[in-house]
Amino acid sequence: MRLISSADPSLWIPVTGSLGFTGRRHRKAAIRMLMAQAGAGIGRDSLPGARFGSWLASQAIPLAMRRADGRVLAWTWRAEPELVVAMATAQELTPHLRMARASMPMEYDDTEDFPTPLGVGEKLLMAMPARPASPPSATYTWDTGTHLITLTAVCGDRERFGTLERALDDLARSIRIADDVTGGESNVLRLPPA
């Protein structure tokens, strides 16, 4: 299963598919923000080797995402790349994944229905996470029966997180599944985004 998106280019910079110098600044900013949040999560201002690690990750991540072939899409906020990072994934719904979802902590039960072209999914805003060091986040999930599609956004600024909700909702609504349609015995037709 491959994901595609028609995310608003005036708001979001796609990290997926950006190689070399294309999108490099936004990739590094996003990775730096995520590493800073990881350091805060374990009670440290910065992780040792974080600058080198973010550079190395900014070089390796686009190649890894290209190998994922549409199962992973990622974006950063155009105006301020370190403010928010969003990533959409498609995972096969295995029994283990279903069990992991069923045994999530109680705060994950506060979801609300979220209708999109993918169907009615769930939306969960964690503006005030249980652990104070954890960053605010938004998670959108859709169960297609065979796959679990998830969009997760992490924000670097707790006070500005609420101002991003509408843009995150629009980003979630832009995600689609790109199916291959077989035409004849061996021809494959790729459909463009709807």
Coordinates of N, CA and C in Angstrom, one line a residue:
M1 N 0.8 -1.2 0.0 CA 0.0 0.0 0.0 C 0.9 1.2 0.0
R2 N 0.6 2.2 -0.9 CA 1.3 3.4 -1.0 C 0.4 4.6 -0.6
L3 N 1.0 5.6 0.1 CA 0.3 6.8 0.5 C 0.7 7.9 -0.5
I4 N -0.3 8.8 -0.7 CA 0.0 10.0 -1.5 C -0.7 11.1 -0.7
S5 N -0.3 12.4 -1.0 CA -0.9 13.5 -0.3 C -0.9 14.7 -1.2
S6 N -2.0 15.5 -1.0 CA -2.0 16.8 -1.7 C -1.9 17.9 -0.7
A7 N -0.9 17.8 0.2 CA -0.7 18.8 1.2 C -0.5 20.2 0.7
D8 N -1.0 21.2 1.3 CA -0.9 22.6 0.9 C 0.6 23.0 0.9
P9 N 1.2 23.3 -0.3 CA 2.6 23.6 -0.4 C 2.9 25.0 0.2
S10 N 1.9 25.8 0.4 CA 2.2 27.1 1.1 C 2.4 26.9 2.6
L11 N 2.0 25.8 3.2 CA 2.1 25.5 4.6 C 3.2 24.4 4.9
W12 N 3.3 23.4 4.0 CA 4.1 22.2 4.3 C 5.2 22.0 3.3
I13 N 6.4 21.6 3.8 CA 7.5 21.2 2.9 C 7.6 19.7 3.1
P14 N 7.5 19.0 2.0 CA 7.7 17.5 2.1 C 9.1 17.1 2.3
V15 N 9.4 16.3 3.3 CA 10.7 15.8 3.6 C 10.9 14.5 2.7
T16 N 9.8 13.8 2.5 CA 9.9 12.6 1.7 C 10.3 13.0 0.2
G17 N 11.2 12.3 -0.3 CA 11.6 12.5 -1.7 C 12.6 13.6 -1.9
S18 N 13.0 14.3 -0.8 CA 13.9 15.4 -1.0 C 15.3 14.9 -0.7
L19 N 16.1 14.9 -1.8 CA 17.5 14.3 -1.7 C 18.5 15.5 -1.9
G20 N 19.7 15.2 -1.4 CA 20.8 16.2 -1.5 C 20.5 17.6 -0.9
F21 N 20.7 18.6 -1.7 CA 20.4 20.0 -1.1 C 18.9 20.3 -1.1
T22 N 18.1 19.6 -1.9 CA 16.7 19.9 -2.0 C 16.1 19.6 -0.6
G23 N 15.5 20.6 0.0 CA 14.9 20.4 1.3 C 15.8 20.1 2.5
R24 N 17.1 20.3 2.3 CA 18.1 19.9 3.3 C 17.9 20.7 4.6
R25 N 17.7 22.0 4.4 CA 17.5 22.9 5.6 C 16.3 22.4 6.4
H26 N 15.2 22.1 5.8 CA 14.0 21.7 6.5 C 14.2 20.3 7.1
R27 N 14.9 19.4 6.4 CA 15.1 18.0 7.0 C 16.0 18.2 8.2
K28 N 17.0 19.0 8.2 CA 17.9 19.1 9.4 C 17.2 19.7 10.5
A29 N 16.3 20.7 10.2 CA 15.6 21.4 11.3 C 14.6 20.4 12.0
A30 N 13.9 19.6 11.1 CA 13.0 18.7 11.7 C 13.7 17.6 12.5
I31 N 14.8 17.1 12.1 CA 15.6 16.1 12.8 C 16.1 16.7 14.1
R32 N 16.6 18.0 14.0 CA 17.1 18.6 15.2 C 16.0 18.8 16.3
M33 N 14.8 19.2 15.8 CA 13.7 19.3 16.7 C 13.3 18.0 17.4
L34 N 13.3 16.9 16.6 CA 13.0 15.6 17.2 C 14.0 15.1 18.1
M35 N 15.3 15.4 17.8 CA 16.4 15.0 18.7 C 16.3 15.8 20.0
A36 N 16.0 17.1 19.9 CA 15.9 17.9 21.1 C 14.8 17.4 22.0
Q37 N 13.6 17.0 21.4 CA 12.5 16.5 22.1 C 12.9 15.2 22.8
A38 N 13.7 14.3 22.1 CA 14.1 13.1 22.7 C 15.0 13.3 23.9
G39 N 15.9 14.3 23.8 CA 16.8 14.7 24.9 C 15.9 15.2 26.1
A40 N 14.9 16.0 25.8 CA 14.1 16.5 26.9 C 13.3 15.4 27.6
G41 N 12.9 14.4 26.8 CA 12.2 13.3 27.3 C 13.0 12.5 28.3
I42 N 14.3 12.5 28.2 CA 15.1 11.7 29.2 C 15.8 12.7 30.1
G43 N 15.4 14.0 30.1 CA 15.9 14.9 31.1 C 17.2 15.6 30.8
R44 N 17.6 15.7 29.5 CA 18.8 16.3 29.1 C 18.5 17.4 28.1
D45 N 19.2 18.5 28.2 CA 19.0 19.6 27.3 C 19.4 19.2 25.9
S46 N 20.5 18.5 25.7 CA 20.9 18.0 24.4 C 21.5 16.6 24.6
L47 N 21.5 15.9 23.5 CA 22.1 14.6 23.5 C 23.6 14.7 23.0
P48 N 24.5 13.9 23.5 CA 25.9 14.0 23.0 C 25.9 13.6 21.5
G49 N 26.6 14.4 20.8 CA 26.7 14.2 19.3 C 25.5 14.5 18.5
A50 N 24.6 15.3 19.1 CA 23.3 15.6 18.5 C 23.5 16.4 17.1
R51 N 24.5 17.3 17.1 CA 24.7 18.0 15.8 C 25.1 17.1 14.7
F52 N 26.1 16.3 15.0 CA 26.6 15.3 14.0 C 25.5 14.3 13.7
G53 N 24.8 13.9 14.7 CA 23.7 12.9 14.5 C 22.6 13.4 13.6
S54 N 22.3 14.7 13.8 CA 21.2 15.3 13.0 C 21.7 15.5 11.5
W55 N 22.9 15.8 11.3 CA 23.5 15.9 10.0 C 23.4 14.5 9.3
L56 N 23.9 13.5 10.0 CA 24.0 12.1 9.5 C 22.6 11.6 9.2
A57 N 21.6 11.9 10.1 CA 20.3 11.5 9.9 C 19.6 12.2 8.7
S58 N 20.0 13.5 8.5 CA 19.4 14.2 7.4 C 19.9 13.7 6.0
Q59 N 21.0 13.0 6.0 CA 21.5 12.4 4.8 C 20.9 11.0 4.6
A60 N 20.7 10.3 5.6 CA 20.3 8.9 5.5 C 18.7 8.8 5.4
I61 N 18.0 9.7 6.1 CA 16.6 9.5 6.1 C 15.9 9.6 4.7
P62 N 16.3 10.5 3.8 CA 15.6 10.5 2.5 C 15.8 9.2 1.7
L63 N 17.0 8.6 1.9 CA 17.2 7.3 1.2 C 16.3 6.2 1.8
A64 N 16.2 6.2 3.1 CA 15.4 5.2 3.8 C 13.9 5.4 3.4
M65 N 13.5 6.7 3.3 CA 12.1 7.0 2.9 C 11.8 6.6 1.5
R66 N 12.8 6.7 0.6 CA 12.7 6.3 -0.8 C 12.5 4.8 -0.9
R67 N 13.2 4.1 0.0 CA 13.1 2.6 0.0 C 11.8 2.2 0.5
A68 N 11.2 3.0 1.4 CA 9.8 2.7 1.9 C 8.8 2.8 0.9
D69 N 9.0 3.4 -0.3 CA 8.2 3.4 -1.4 C 6.7 3.8 -1.1
G70 N 6.6 5.0 -0.5 CA 5.2 5.5 -0.3 C 4.6 5.0 1.0
R71 N 5.2 4.1 1.8 CA 4.6 3.7 3.0 C 4.9 4.8 4.1
V72 N 5.8 5.7 3.8 CA 6.1 6.8 4.8 C 6.1 8.1 4.0
L73 N 5.4 9.1 4.6 CA 5.4 10.5 4.1 C 5.7 11.4 5.2
A74 N 6.5 12.4 5.0 CA 6.9 13.3 6.1 C 6.9 14.8 5.6
W75 N 6.5 15.7 6.5 CA 6.5 17.1 6.2 C 7.0 17.9 7.4
T76 N 7.5 19.2 7.1 CA 7.8 20.1 8.1 C 7.0 21.4 7.8
W77 N 6.8 22.2 8.8 CA 6.1 23.5 8.7 C 7.0 24.4 7.9
R78 N 6.4 25.0 6.8 CA 7.2 25.8 5.9 C 7.8 27.1 6.6
A79 N 6.9 27.8 7.3 CA 7.4 29.0 7.9 C 8.4 28.9 9.0
E80 N 8.3 27.7 9.7 CA 9.2 27.5 10.8 C 9.5 26.0 10.9
P81 N 10.5 25.5 10.3 CA 10.6 24.0 10.2 C 10.8 23.3 11.6
E82 N 11.3 24.0 12.6 CA 11.5 23.4 13.9 C 10.2 23.5 14.7
L83 N 9.1 24.0 14.2 CA 7.9 24.1 15.0 C 7.1 22.8 15.0
V84 N 6.9 22.2 13.9 CA 6.1 21.0 13.8 C 6.7 20.1 12.7
V85 N 6.7 18.8 13.0 CA 7.1 17.7 12.1 C 5.9 16.7 12.0
A86 N 5.5 16.4 10.8 CA 4.4 15.4 10.7 C 4.8 14.2 9.8
M87 N 4.4 13.0 10.2 CA 4.7 11.9 9.4 C 3.6 10.9 9.3
A88 N 3.3 10.5 8.1 CA 2.2 9.5 7.8 C 2.8 8.2 7.5
T89 N 2.3 7.1 8.0 CA 2.8 5.8 7.8 C 1.6 4.8 7.5
A90 N 1.9 3.8 6.7 CA 1.0 2.7 6.4 C 1.6 1.4 6.9
Q91 N 1.0 0.7 7.8 CA 1.5 -0.6 8.4 C 0.4 -1.6 8.1
E92 N 0.9 -2.8 7.8 CA 0.0 -4.0 7.7 C -0.6 -4.3 9.1
L93 N -1.9 -4.5 9.2 CA -2.5 -4.8 10.4 C -2.3 -6.3 10.8
T94 N -1.3 -6.5 11.5 CA -1.0 -7.9 12.0 C -1.7 -8.1 13.4
P95 N -1.8 -9.3 13.8 CA -2.4 -9.5 15.2 C -1.6 -8.8 16.3
H96 N -0.2 -8.8 16.1 CA 0.6 -8.1 17.1 C 0.3 -6.6 17.1
L97 N 0.1 -6.0 16.0 CA -0.2 -4.5 15.9 C -1.6 -4.3 16.5
R98 N -2.6 -5.1 16.2 CA -3.9 -5.0 16.8 C -3.8 -5.1 18.4
M99 N -3.0 -6.0 18.9 CA -2.9 -6.2 20.3 C -2.2 -5.0 20.9
A100 N -1.2 -4.5 20.3 CA -0.5 -3.3 20.8 C -1.4 -2.1 20.9
R101 N -2.3 -1.9 19.8 CA -3.2 -0.8 19.9 C -4.3 -1.0 21.0
A102 N -4.7 -2.3 21.2 CA -5.7 -2.5 22.2 C -5.1 -2.3 23.6
S103 N -3.8 -2.4 23.8 CA -3.3 -2.3 25.2 C -2.6 -0.9 25.4
M104 N -3.0 0.1 24.6 CA -2.4 1.4 24.8 C -2.9 2.0 26.1
P105 N -2.1 3.0 26.7 CA -2.5 3.6 27.9 C -3.9 4.3 27.8
M106 N -4.5 4.5 29.0 CA -5.9 5.0 29.0 C -6.1 6.4 28.3
E107 N -5.0 7.3 28.4 CA -5.2 8.6 27.8 C -5.4 8.5 26.2
Y108 N -5.1 7.4 25.6 CA -5.3 7.2 24.2 C -6.8 6.9 23.9
D109 N -7.6 6.7 24.9 CA -9.1 6.5 24.7 C -9.8 7.8 24.4
D110 N -9.2 8.9 24.5 CA -9.9 10.2 24.4 C -9.9 10.6 22.9
T111 N -10.1 9.7 22.0 CA -10.1 10.0 20.6 C -11.5 10.6 20.2
E112 N -11.5 11.3 19.1 CA -12.8 11.7 18.5 C -12.9 11.3 17.1
D113 N -14.1 11.0 16.6 CA -14.2 10.6 15.2 C -13.8 11.7 14.2
F114 N -13.1 11.3 13.1 CA -12.5 12.3 12.2 C -12.8 11.8 10.8
P115 N -13.9 12.3 10.1 CA -14.2 11.8 8.8 C -13.3 12.4 7.7
T116 N -12.8 11.6 6.8 CA -11.9 12.0 5.7 C -12.2 11.1 4.5
P117 N -11.6 11.4 3.3 CA -11.8 10.6 2.2 C -11.3 9.1 2.4
L118 N -10.4 8.9 3.4 CA -10.0 7.5 3.8 C -11.1 6.8 4.5
G119 N -12.1 7.5 5.0 CA -13.1 6.9 5.9 C -13.1 7.6 7.2
V120 N -13.9 7.2 8.1 CA -14.0 7.8 9.4 C -12.8 7.2 10.3
G121 N -11.9 8.1 10.6 CA -10.8 7.7 11.5 C -10.9 8.2 12.9
E122 N -9.8 8.2 13.6 CA -9.8 8.7 15.0 C -8.7 9.9 15.0
K123 N -9.1 10.9 15.8 CA -8.1 12.0 16.0 C -7.9 12.1 17.5
L124 N -6.6 12.2 17.9 CA -6.3 12.4 19.3 C -5.3 13.5 19.4
L125 N -5.7 14.5 20.2 CA -4.8 15.7 20.5 C -4.2 15.5 21.9
M126 N -2.9 15.6 22.0 CA -2.3 15.5 23.3 C -1.6 16.8 23.6
A127 N -2.4 17.8 23.9 CA -1.8 19.2 24.2 C -1.0 19.2 25.5
M128 N -1.5 18.5 26.5 CA -0.9 18.4 27.8 C -0.6 16.9 28.1
P129 N 0.5 16.4 27.5 CA 0.9 14.9 27.7 C 1.0 14.6 29.2
A130 N 0.9 13.3 29.5 CA 1.0 12.9 30.9 C 2.4 13.2 31.5
R131 N 3.4 13.1 30.7 CA 4.8 13.5 31.2 C 5.0 14.9 30.8
P132 N 5.4 15.8 31.7 CA 5.6 17.2 31.3 C 6.7 17.4 30.3
A133 N 7.7 16.5 30.2 CA 8.8 16.7 29.2 C 8.4 16.3 27.8
S134 N 7.3 15.5 27.7 CA 6.8 15.1 26.4 C 6.3 16.2 25.6
P135 N 6.5 16.3 24.3 CA 6.0 17.4 23.5 C 4.5 17.2 23.1
P136 N 3.8 18.2 22.9 CA 2.4 18.1 22.4 C 2.4 17.4 21.1
S137 N 1.3 16.6 20.8 CA 1.3 15.9 19.6 C -0.2 15.7 19.1
A138 N -0.3 15.4 17.9 CA -1.7 15.0 17.3 C -1.5 13.7 16.6
T139 N -2.4 12.8 16.7 CA -2.4 11.5 16.0 C -3.7 11.3 15.3
Y140 N -3.7 10.9 14.1 CA -4.8 10.6 13.3 C -4.6 9.1 12.8
T141 N -5.6 8.3 13.0 CA -5.5 6.9 12.6 C -6.7 6.4 11.8
W142 N -6.5 5.6 10.8 CA -7.5 5.0 10.0 C -7.2 3.5 9.9
D143 N -8.2 2.7 10.2 CA -8.2 1.2 10.0 C -8.9 0.9 8.7
T144 N -8.1 0.4 7.7 CA -8.7 0.1 6.4 C -9.1 -1.4 6.4
G145 N -8.9 -2.1 7.5 CA -9.2 -3.6 7.5 C -8.0 -4.4 7.3
T146 N -7.1 -4.0 6.4 CA -5.8 -4.7 6.1 C -4.6 -3.9 6.6
H147 N -4.8 -2.6 6.6 CA -3.7 -1.7 7.0 C -4.1 -0.7 8.1
L148 N -3.1 -0.2 8.8 CA -3.4 0.9 9.7 C -2.6 2.1 9.2
I149 N -3.3 3.2 8.9 CA -2.7 4.4 8.4 C -2.7 5.4 9.5
T150 N -1.5 6.0 9.8 CA -1.3 6.9 11.0 C -0.6 8.1 10.5
L151 N -1.2 9.3 10.9 CA -0.5 10.5 10.8 C -0.2 11.1 12.2
T152 N 1.1 11.3 12.5 CA 1.5 11.8 13.8 C 2.2 13.1 13.6
A153 N 1.9 14.1 14.3 CA 2.5 15.4 14.3 C 3.0 15.7 15.7
V154 N 4.3 16.2 15.7 CA 4.9 16.6 17.0 C 5.3 18.0 16.9
C155 N 4.9 18.8 17.9 CA 5.1 20.2 18.0 C 6.2 20.6 19.0
G156 N 7.1 21.5 18.6 CA 8.1 21.9 19.5 C 7.8 23.0 20.5
D157 N 6.6 23.6 20.3 CA 6.2 24.7 21.2 C 4.8 24.5 21.7
R158 N 4.7 24.2 23.0 CA 3.4 23.8 23.7 C 2.4 24.9 23.6
E159 N 2.8 26.2 23.6 CA 1.8 27.3 23.6 C 1.2 27.5 22.2
R160 N 2.0 27.2 21.2 CA 1.5 27.4 19.8 C 0.8 26.2 19.2
F161 N 0.8 25.1 19.9 CA 0.2 23.9 19.4 C -1.2 24.0 18.9
G162 N -2.0 24.7 19.7 CA -3.4 24.9 19.4 C -3.7 25.6 18.1
T163 N -2.8 26.5 17.7 CA -2.9 27.3 16.5 C -2.7 26.4 15.3
L164 N -2.2 25.2 15.4 CA -1.8 24.4 14.3 C -2.9 23.3 14.0
E165 N -4.0 23.3 14.8 CA -4.9 22.2 14.7 C -5.6 22.2 13.3
R166 N -6.1 23.3 12.9 CA -6.8 23.4 11.6 C -5.9 22.9 10.4
A167 N -4.6 23.4 10.4 CA -3.7 23.0 9.4 C -3.4 21.5 9.4
L168 N -3.3 20.9 10.6 CA -3.1 19.5 10.8 C -4.3 18.7 10.3
D169 N -5.5 19.2 10.6 CA -6.7 18.5 10.1 C -6.7 18.5 8.6
D170 N -6.3 19.6 8.0 CA -6.3 19.7 6.5 C -5.3 18.8 5.9
L171 N -4.1 18.7 6.6 CA -3.1 17.7 6.2 C -3.6 16.3 6.2
A172 N -4.3 16.0 7.3 CA -4.8 14.6 7.5 C -5.9 14.3 6.4
R173 N -6.7 15.3 6.0 CA -7.7 15.1 5.0 C -7.0 15.0 3.6
S174 N -5.8 15.4 3.4 CA -5.1 15.3 2.1 C -4.5 14.0 1.8
I175 N -4.4 13.1 2.8 CA -3.8 11.8 2.6 C -4.7 10.8 1.9
R176 N -4.2 10.1 0.9 CA -5.0 9.2 0.1 C -4.1 7.9 -0.1
I177 N -4.8 6.8 -0.5 CA -4.1 5.6 -0.8 C -4.0 5.6 -2.4
A178 N -2.8 5.3 -2.8 CA -2.5 5.2 -4.3 C -2.5 3.7 -4.6
D179 N -3.6 3.3 -5.3 CA -3.6 1.9 -5.6 C -3.2 1.7 -7.1
D180 N -2.6 0.5 -7.3 CA -2.2 0.1 -8.7 C -3.4 -0.6 -9.3
V181 N -3.8 -0.2 -10.5 CA -4.9 -0.8 -11.2 C -4.3 -1.6 -12.4
T182 N -4.6 -2.9 -12.4 CA -4.1 -3.8 -13.5 C -4.9 -3.6 -14.7
G183 N -4.3 -3.4 -15.8 CA -5.1 -3.2 -17.1 C -4.6 -4.3 -18.1
G184 N -5.2 -5.4 -18.1 CA -4.8 -6.5 -19.0 C -3.9 -7.5 -18.2
E185 N -3.0 -8.2 -18.9 CA -2.3 -9.2 -18.3 C -1.1 -8.7 -17.5
S186 N -0.3 -7.7 -18.1 CA 0.9 -7.3 -17.4 C 1.0 -5.8 -17.3
N187 N 0.1 -5.0 -17.8 CA 0.2 -3.6 -17.7 C -0.3 -3.1 -16.3
V188 N 0.4 -2.1 -15.8 CA 0.0 -1.5 -14.5 C -0.2 0.0 -14.7
L189 N -1.3 0.5 -14.3 CA -1.6 1.9 -14.5 C -1.5 2.5 -13.1
R190 N -0.7 3.6 -12.9 CA -0.7 4.3 -11.7 C -1.7 5.5 -11.8
L191 N -2.6 5.6 -10.8 CA -3.5 6.6 -10.8 C -2.9 7.9 -10.1
P192 N -3.1 9.1 -10.6 CA -2.6 10.3 -10.0 C -3.5 10.6 -8.7
P193 N -3.0 11.5 -7.9 CA -3.8 11.9 -6.7 C -5.2 12.4 -7.1
A194 N -6.2 12.1 -6.3 CA -7.5 12.6 -6.6 C -7.7 14.0 -6.3

